[in-house]
Amino acid sequence: MLKLSQLALAMAAVVSAGAIQAGEVEVLHYWTSGGEAKSVAELKKIMQAKGHVWKDFAVAGGGGDNAATVLKSRVVSGNPPAAAQIKGPAIQEWAAEGVLANLDATAKAEKWDSLLPKAVADGMKYKGNYVAAPVNVHRVNWVWANPEVLKKAGVAGMPKTYDEFFAAADKIKAAGLIAVAHGGQNWQDFTTFESVVLGVGGAKFYSDALIKLDQKALTSPTMQKSLETFRKIKGYTDAASAGRDWNLTTAMVMQGKAGFQFMGDWAKGEFLAAGKVPGKDFLCAAAPGTATSYTYNIDSFAMFKLKSADAQKAQGDLAAAIMGTEFQEIFNLNKGSIPVRLNMNLDKFDDCAKTSAKDFVATAKTGSLVPSIAHGMAVSPAAEGAIKDAVSQFWNDDKISVAAAMKNIASAAQTK
């Protein structure tokens, strides 16, 4: 995080900066794939209709890591954007530095407290004040499949357990196709890993190991089994996965080159952007063993302190637009996620989304609704980054034993 001395200089510069045009709203985000870009364009339209100037600041790659690096340099130099895509505990870290704007006036006028689940609302606040606006709810623990590939390989339906999954993967491999489409980025490795931990150990174990970072859980036989399962999945991926972006990985499933992909429901946004029909051109199912659990990732925009009254008005309008029914519907239909706003009409949404919405509510009641560690929702960015690196090292190096990986992950979990 930024040093306080740097932030003091940054804030002084923010107060004196006059670079923001009247009604201009500069938005830093990392939505650059097909389905994501389409979604951002809708928000831009809504803001332009309100008379504001939209300044797009897209930073591609890294699952948001690149954008976070750019944001830090912008804030330190005293030139923050009006809004930036930030989520999870990172929201509170930025707020603690005193650089985020208070959105309570907008939140009160728009009745956010009654429109958001408490767990979500709490994540958007710092010391009781709203500092960020949530956009959506993504379910992370999905597996996507190409039904033609499954049919060609003689696989009947989506696997519900890892035994069924590996049996299906063997058939796809025997048919001369790639069983598991996977990209070569550490957050993609981590996305698969957390779904495996959830499927092997269940929601309580997932919570103990990957949210509470309990050392006993991290070095347990259940974690050992999770790592063994994770490594077995690696054997069904193709050798050309290194450096491949997630959306290109989704395209492999879309084009019938691969059978399965472990990925959050933003993958569905890619299928839909390509005109594919759920249930016909692609299949969705909870990752093996996780049908009664739900790992969530919530996209959100934190608003930074700006001096100009016009810029502040634009910020308030942006926050209201993000939570408005028009954007919640259009955005989530494009992005593959579900509205974060409660009691939305889901008639236009597909069966994958309806299943997601139903499971979101159900798992919240049973205690098996858990934040995604791979997507910045569960632990501090420092601990998340260290564990992510340890997981990827294990994935990419077959010489690292399961016992050594377990030790590395447990050690990484102690990073402050």
C-alpha positions as semicolon CSV with decimal commas, in nm:
position;residue;x (nm);y (nm);z (nm)
1;M;0,000;0,000;0,000
2;L;0,108;0,362;-0,031
3;K;0,335;0,519;0,229
4;L;0,161;0,785;0,438
5;S;0,420;1,047;0,347
6;Q;0,350;0,985;-0,018
7;L;-0,022;1,002;0,048
8;A;0,009;1,332;0,230
9;L;0,173;1,476;-0,081
10;A;-0,083;1,306;-0,299
11;M;-0,377;1,452;-0,108
12;A;-0,226;1,800;-0,111
13;A;-0,196;1,767;-0,486
14;V;-0,553;1,640;-0,516
15;V;-0,684;1,944;-0,332
16;S;-0,492;2,183;-0,558
17;A;-0,550;1,992;-0,882
18;G;-0,773;2,159;-1,136
19;A;-0,733;1,905;-1,413
20;I;-1,086;1,763;-1,392
21;Q;-1,327;1,919;-1,639
22;A;-1,676;2,018;-1,532
23;G;-1,891;1,708;-1,526
24;E;-1,607;1,485;-1,640
25;V;-1,590;1,140;-1,489
26;E;-1,271;0,944;-1,545
27;V;-1,320;0,574;-1,476
28;L;-1,027;0,335;-1,429
29;H;-1,126;-0,026;-1,496
30;Y;-0,992;-0,352;-1,637
31;W;-1,293;-0,465;-1,839
32;T;-1,142;-0,509;-2,184
33;S;-1,273;-0,842;-2,318
34;G;-1,576;-0,860;-2,551
35;G;-1,855;-0,907;-2,296
36;E;-1,690;-0,669;-2,049
37;A;-1,630;-0,388;-2,300
38;K;-1,993;-0,412;-2,412
39;S;-2,100;-0,370;-2,048
40;V;-1,880;-0,063;-1,990
41;A;-2,023;0,099;-2,303
42;E;-2,369;0,087;-2,143
43;L;-2,252;0,274;-1,834
44;K;-2,086;0,532;-2,056
45;K;-2,417;0,583;-2,242
46;I;-2,609;0,636;-1,918
47;M;-2,357;0,894;-1,795
48;Q;-2,352;1,079;-2,128
49;A;-2,732;1,092;-2,120
50;K;-2,699;1,274;-1,786
51;G;-2,478;1,533;-1,959
52;H;-2,143;1,414;-1,823
53;V;-1,817;1,360;-2,011
54;W;-1,699;1,000;-1,981
55;K;-1,322;0,952;-1,982
56;D;-1,240;0,586;-2,025
57;F;-0,922;0,460;-1,857
58;A;-0,900;0,088;-1,934
59;V;-0,598;-0,111;-1,814
60;A;-0,589;-0,462;-1,959
61;G;-0,453;-0,780;-1,808
62;G;-0,361;-0,934;-1,478
63;G;-0,713;-0,980;-1,343
64;G;-0,689;-0,622;-1,213
65;D;-0,329;-0,639;-1,091
66;N;-0,207;-0,407;-1,367
67;A;-0,489;-0,161;-1,297
68;A;-0,402;-0,156;-0,926
69;T;-0,041;-0,066;-1,007
70;V;-0,148;0,218;-1,236
71;L;-0,397;0,345;-0,976
72;K;-0,130;0,366;-0,705
73;S;0,094;0,576;-0,926
74;R;-0,196;0,804;-1,017
75;V;-0,294;0,864;-0,655
76;V;0,066;0,919;-0,542
77;S;0,113;1,175;-0,822
78;G;-0,195;1,364;-0,703
79;N;-0,408;1,286;-1,006
80;P;-0,663;1,020;-0,905
81;P;-0,944;0,914;-1,139
82;A;-1,300;0,992;-1,031
83;A;-1,370;0,622;-0,990
84;A;-1,164;0,306;-0,996
85;Q;-1,254;-0,062;-1,006
86;I;-1,153;-0,182;-0,658
87;K;-1,303;-0,462;-0,454
88;G;-1,293;-0,664;-0,135
89;P;-1,059;-0,573;0,153
90;A;-0,865;-0,343;-0,083
91;I;-1,157;-0,097;-0,054
92;Q;-1,096;-0,062;0,319
93;E;-0,720;-0,031;0,266
94;W;-0,768;0,262;0,028
95;A;-1,028;0,419;0,258
96;A;-0,790;0,396;0,554
97;E;-0,546;0,615;0,358
98;G;-0,807;0,892;0,350
99;V;-0,831;0,919;-0,029
100;L;-1,185;0,791;-0,090
101;A;-1,497;1,008;-0,116
102;N;-1,800;0,965;0,109
103;L;-2,101;0,837;-0,088
104;D;-2,354;0,842;0,196
105;A;-2,568;1,119;0,039
106;T;-2,616;0,913;-0,279
107;A;-2,660;0,588;-0,087
108;K;-2,929;0,739;0,137
109;A;-3,116;0,900;-0,152
110;E;-3,106;0,573;-0,349
111;K;-3,186;0,355;-0,039
112;W;-2,882;0,128;-0,078
113;D;-2,912;-0,018;0,273
114;S;-3,246;-0,177;0,184
115;L;-3,140;-0,278;-0,168
116;L;-2,821;-0,466;-0,077
117;P;-2,757;-0,781;0,128
118;K;-2,588;-0,672;0,453
119;A;-2,265;-0,861;0,377
120;V;-2,235;-0,676;0,047
121;A;-2,323;-0,335;0,194
122;D;-2,065;-0,381;0,472
123;G;-1,799;-0,450;0,211
124;M;-1,873;-0,116;0,042
125;K;-1,834;0,081;0,366
126;Y;-1,550;0,211;0,576
127;K;-1,629;0,301;0,937
128;G;-1,999;0,295;0,851
129;N;-1,978;0,523;0,546
130;Y;-2,023;0,414;0,186
131;V;-1,707;0,468;-0,018
132;A;-1,780;0,234;-0,311
133;A;-2,072;0,124;-0,528
134;P;-2,124;-0,248;-0,606
135;V;-2,198;-0,349;-0,962
136;N;-2,283;-0,718;-0,962
137;V;-2,240;-1,063;-0,813
138;H;-2,025;-1,317;-0,995
139;R;-2,031;-1,681;-0,900
140;V;-1,674;-1,808;-0,930
141;N;-1,722;-2,183;-0,876
142;W;-1,856;-2,267;-1,223
143;V;-1,741;-2,516;-1,483
144;W;-1,830;-2,443;-1,848
145;A;-1,852;-2,705;-2,120
146;N;-1,908;-2,754;-2,490
147;P;-2,198;-3,004;-2,531
148;E;-2,075;-3,115;-2,876
149;V;-1,736;-3,208;-2,732
150;L;-1,902;-3,404;-2,450
151;K;-2,127;-3,581;-2,698
152;K;-1,836;-3,664;-2,929
153;A;-1,644;-3,811;-2,633
154;G;-1,944;-4,006;-2,501
155;V;-1,980;-3,799;-2,184
156;A;-2,336;-3,789;-2,049
157;G;-2,399;-3,457;-1,876
158;M;-2,197;-3,237;-1,646
159;P;-1,988;-3,414;-1,379
160;K;-2,102;-3,366;-1,020
161;T;-1,796;-3,519;-0,846
162;Y;-1,425;-3,526;-0,920
163;D;-1,443;-3,899;-0,994
164;E;-1,703;-3,822;-1,261
165;F;-1,499;-3,523;-1,382
166;F;-1,178;-3,722;-1,434
167;A;-1,368;-4,005;-1,602
168;A;-1,517;-3,749;-1,843
169;A;-1,178;-3,583;-1,896
170;D;-1,025;-3,920;-1,988
171;K;-1,293;-3,972;-2,253
172;I;-1,239;-3,625;-2,402
173;K;-0,864;-3,682;-2,411
174;A;-0,917;-4,020;-2,578
175;A;-1,130;-3,843;-2,843
176;G;-0,824;-3,635;-2,934
177;L;-0,945;-3,309;-2,778
178;I;-0,825;-3,093;-2,486
179;A;-1,015;-3,194;-2,173
180;V;-0,953;-2,876;-1,969
181;A;-0,902;-2,533;-2,123
182;H;-0,673;-2,331;-1,897
183;G;-0,483;-2,006;-1,932
184;G;-0,136;-1,928;-1,809
185;Q;-0,204;-1,654;-1,554
186;N;-0,167;-1,694;-1,179
187;W;-0,521;-1,575;-1,106
188;Q;-0,658;-1,842;-1,342
189;D;-0,458;-2,107;-1,153
190;F;-0,595;-1,968;-0,826
191;T;-0,954;-1,963;-0,957
192;T;-0,933;-2,336;-1,032
193;F;-0,756;-2,405;-0,702
194;E;-1,020;-2,239;-0,484
195;S;-1,299;-2,432;-0,660
196;V;-1,107;-2,755;-0,597
197;V;-1,061;-2,669;-0,227
198;L;-1,433;-2,592;-0,199
199;G;-1,528;-2,914;-0,379
200;V;-1,291;-3,138;-0,185
201;G;-1,330;-2,984;0,160
202;G;-1,667;-2,807;0,164
203;A;-1,758;-2,451;0,263
204;K;-1,642;-2,474;0,627
205;F;-1,301;-2,608;0,531
206;Y;-1,272;-2,346;0,255
207;S;-1,352;-2,076;0,511
208;D;-1,100;-2,210;0,765
209;A;-0,822;-2,253;0,509
210;L;-0,868;-1,968;0,262
211;I;-1,049;-1,696;0,459
212;K;-0,934;-1,745;0,819
213;L;-0,597;-1,876;0,690
214;D;-0,592;-2,127;0,974
215;Q;-0,255;-2,305;0,977
216;K;-0,406;-2,635;1,091
217;A;-0,647;-2,636;0,794
218;L;-0,375;-2,528;0,552
219;T;-0,156;-2,824;0,649
220;S;-0,433;-3,083;0,687
221;P;-0,501;-3,408;0,496
222;T;-0,794;-3,226;0,329
223;M;-0,556;-2,965;0,188
224;Q;-0,327;-3,246;0,076
225;K;-0,616;-3,408;-0,113
226;S;-0,710;-3,069;-0,263
227;L;-0,357;-3,021;-0,396
228;E;-0,347;-3,375;-0,536
229;T;-0,677;-3,312;-0,717
230;F;-0,554;-2,975;-0,843
231;R;-0,237;-3,131;-0,984
232;K;-0,439;-3,406;-1,152
233;I;-0,644;-3,142;-1,337
234;K;-0,319;-2,994;-1,472
235;G;-0,259;-3,321;-1,657
236;Y;-0,565;-3,257;-1,874
237;T;-0,460;-2,910;-1,995
238;D;-0,265;-2,834;-2,314
239;A;0,104;-2,744;-2,331
240;A;0,031;-2,410;-2,501
241;S;-0,156;-2,259;-2,205
242;A;0,132;-2,042;-2,077
243;G;0,043;-1,673;-2,095
244;R;-0,300;-1,735;-2,247
245;D;-0,572;-1,486;-2,145
246;W;-0,889;-1,621;-1,986
247;N;-1,118;-1,509;-2,269
248;L;-0,902;-1,689;-2,527
249;T;-0,933;-1,994;-2,302
250;T;-1,313;-1,958;-2,306
251;A;-1,291;-1,936;-2,687
252;M;-1,130;-2,282;-2,691
253;V;-1,443;-2,426;-2,531
254;M;-1,664;-2,215;-2,756
255;Q;-1,487;-2,340;-3,071
256;G;-1,504;-2,706;-2,971
257;K;-1,130;-2,740;-2,914
258;A;-1,172;-2,814;-2,543
259;G;-1,433;-2,974;-2,319
260;F;-1,428;-2,791;-1,984
261;Q;-1,316;-2,463;-1,831
262;F;-1,307;-2,371;-1,460
263;M;-1,397;-2,001;-1,458
264;G;-1,635;-1,752;-1,300
265;D;-1,953;-1,653;-1,483
266;W;-1,782;-1,369;-1,670
267;A;-1,701;-1,655;-1,910
268;K;-2,071;-1,664;-1,990
269;G;-2,048;-1,302;-2,103
270;E;-1,804;-1,418;-2,373
271;F;-2,037;-1,695;-2,490
272;L;-2,330;-1,453;-2,505
273;A;-2,128;-1,183;-2,684
274;A;-2,053;-1,444;-2,951
275;G;-2,424;-1,520;-2,991
276;K;-2,407;-1,857;-2,817
277;V;-2,718;-1,996;-2,645
278;P;-2,698;-2,145;-2,292
279;G;-2,805;-2,508;-2,275
280;K;-2,757;-2,548;-2,649
281;D;-2,412;-2,411;-2,740
282;F;-2,260;-2,424;-2,392
283;L;-2,334;-2,579;-2,054
284;C;-2,288;-2,445;-1,701
285;A;-2,267;-2,630;-1,371
286;A;-2,122;-2,573;-1,027
287;A;-1,766;-2,709;-1,007
288;P;-1,755;-3,074;-0,890
289;G;-1,862;-3,108;-0,527
290;T;-1,973;-2,743;-0,493
291;A;-2,341;-2,745;-0,593
292;T;-2,454;-2,636;-0,246
293;S;-2,181;-2,373;-0,203
294;Y;-2,111;-2,039;-0,369
295;T;-1,788;-1,842;-0,403
296;Y;-1,867;-1,482;-0,489
297;N;-1,679;-1,202;-0,654
298;I;-1,834;-0,856;-0,647
299;D;-1,715;-0,589;-0,885
300;S;-1,732;-0,241;-0,739
301;F;-1,617;0,114;-0,800
302;A;-1,454;0,319;-0,525
303;M;-1,480;0,695;-0,567
304;F;-1,180;0,918;-0,502
305;K;-1,183;1,261;-0,339
306;L;-1,203;1,539;-0,596
307;K;-1,213;1,916;-0,543
308;S;-1,445;2,026;-0,827
309;A;-1,816;2,043;-0,737
310;D;-1,906;1,942;-1,093
311;A;-1,678;1,640;-1,072
312;Q;-1,833;1,545;-0,736
313;K;-2,183;1,573;-0,888
314;A;-2,070;1,345;-1,174
315;Q;-1,936;1,098;-0,919
316;G;-2,269;1,089;-0,735
317;D;-2,454;1,037;-1,062
318;L;-2,214;0,757;-1,153
319;A;-2,270;0,582;-0,818
320;A;-2,649;0,615;-0,857
321;A;-2,633;0,486;-1,217
322;I;-2,426;0,182;-1,113
323;M;-2,693;0,077;-0,864
324;G;-2,988;0,177;-1,087
325;T;-3,219;-0,093;-1,227
326;E;-3,141;0,000;-1,591
327;F;-2,766;-0,052;-1,559
328;Q;-2,799;-0,349;-1,322
329;E;-3,005;-0,531;-1,583
330;I;-2,816;-0,436;-1,900
331;F;-2,470;-0,473;-1,745
332;N;-2,530;-0,812;-1,590
333;L;-2,701;-0,949;-1,900
334;N;-2,383;-0,861;-2,092
335;K;-2,128;-0,954;-1,825
336;G;-2,269;-1,295;-1,733
337;S;-2,315;-1,199;-1,367
338;I;-2,633;-1,134;-1,167
339;P;-2,759;-0,802;-1,022
340;V;-2,628;-0,717;-0,678
341;R;-2,946;-0,516;-0,618
342;L;-3,206;-0,735;-0,447
343;N;-3,554;-0,809;-0,584
344;M;-3,462;-0,741;-0,946
345;N;-3,679;-0,887;-1,222
346;L;-3,478;-1,172;-1,377
347;D;-3,715;-1,255;-1,664
348;K;-3,456;-1,157;-1,927
349;F;-3,183;-1,364;-1,763
350;D;-3,084;-1,715;-1,873
351;D;-3,103;-2,036;-1,672
352;C;-2,738;-2,014;-1,559
353;A;-2,809;-1,670;-1,409
354;K;-3,135;-1,782;-1,249
355;T;-2,956;-2,079;-1,090
356;S;-2,686;-1,840;-0,967
357;A;-2,942;-1,599;-0,816
358;K;-3,132;-1,881;-0,645
359;D;-2,812;-2,036;-0,506
360;F;-2,684;-1,695;-0,391
361;V;-2,989;-1,651;-0,167
362;A;-2,993;-2,016;-0,053
363;T;-2,623;-2,037;0,039
364;A;-2,648;-1,707;0,230
365;K;-2,899;-1,882;0,458
366;T;-2,693;-2,202;0,505
367;G;-2,358;-2,031;0,566
368;S;-2,201;-2,175;0,250
369;L;-2,183;-1,838;0,070
370;V;-1,812;-1,757;0,082
371;P;-1,595;-1,482;-0,067
372;S;-1,351;-1,570;-0,346
373;I;-0,989;-1,548;-0,233
374;A;-0,869;-1,567;-0,595
375;H;-1,063;-1,252;-0,683
376;G;-0,971;-1,024;-0,399
377;M;-1,276;-1,075;-0,179
378;A;-1,145;-1,275;0,118
379;V;-0,806;-1,166;0,257
380;S;-0,562;-0,876;0,239
381;P;-0,404;-0,815;-0,103
382;A;-0,060;-0,899;0,044
383;A;-0,163;-1,243;0,173
384;E;-0,369;-1,313;-0,140
385;G;-0,074;-1,231;-0,366
386;A;0,166;-1,451;-0,171
387;I;-0,071;-1,752;-0,168
388;K;-0,151;-1,698;-0,536
389;D;0,221;-1,714;-0,619
390;A;0,268;-2,033;-0,415
391;V;-0,029;-2,199;-0,586
392;S;0,099;-2,107;-0,933
393;Q;0,450;-2,227;-0,856
394;F;0,302;-2,566;-0,767
395;W;0,084;-2,568;-1,080
396;N;0,374;-2,480;-1,310
397;D;0,648;-2,694;-1,158
398;D;0,586;-3,068;-1,136
399;K;0,900;-3,105;-0,925
400;I;0,735;-2,930;-0,630
401;S;0,581;-3,201;-0,413
402;V;0,235;-3,174;-0,259
403;A;0,397;-3,161;0,088
404;A;0,627;-2,877;-0,018
405;A;0,338;-2,688;-0,180
406;M;0,132;-2,720;0,137
407;K;0,422;-2,580;0,339
408;N;0,470;-2,293;0,090
409;I;0,100;-2,200;0,092
410;A;0,082;-2,212;0,473
411;S;0,390;-1,988;0,492
412;A;0,248;-1,747;0,230
413;A;-0,075;-1,720;0,433
414;Q;0,124;-1,549;0,712
415;T;0,222;-1,258;0,484
416;K;0,113;-0,925;0,629
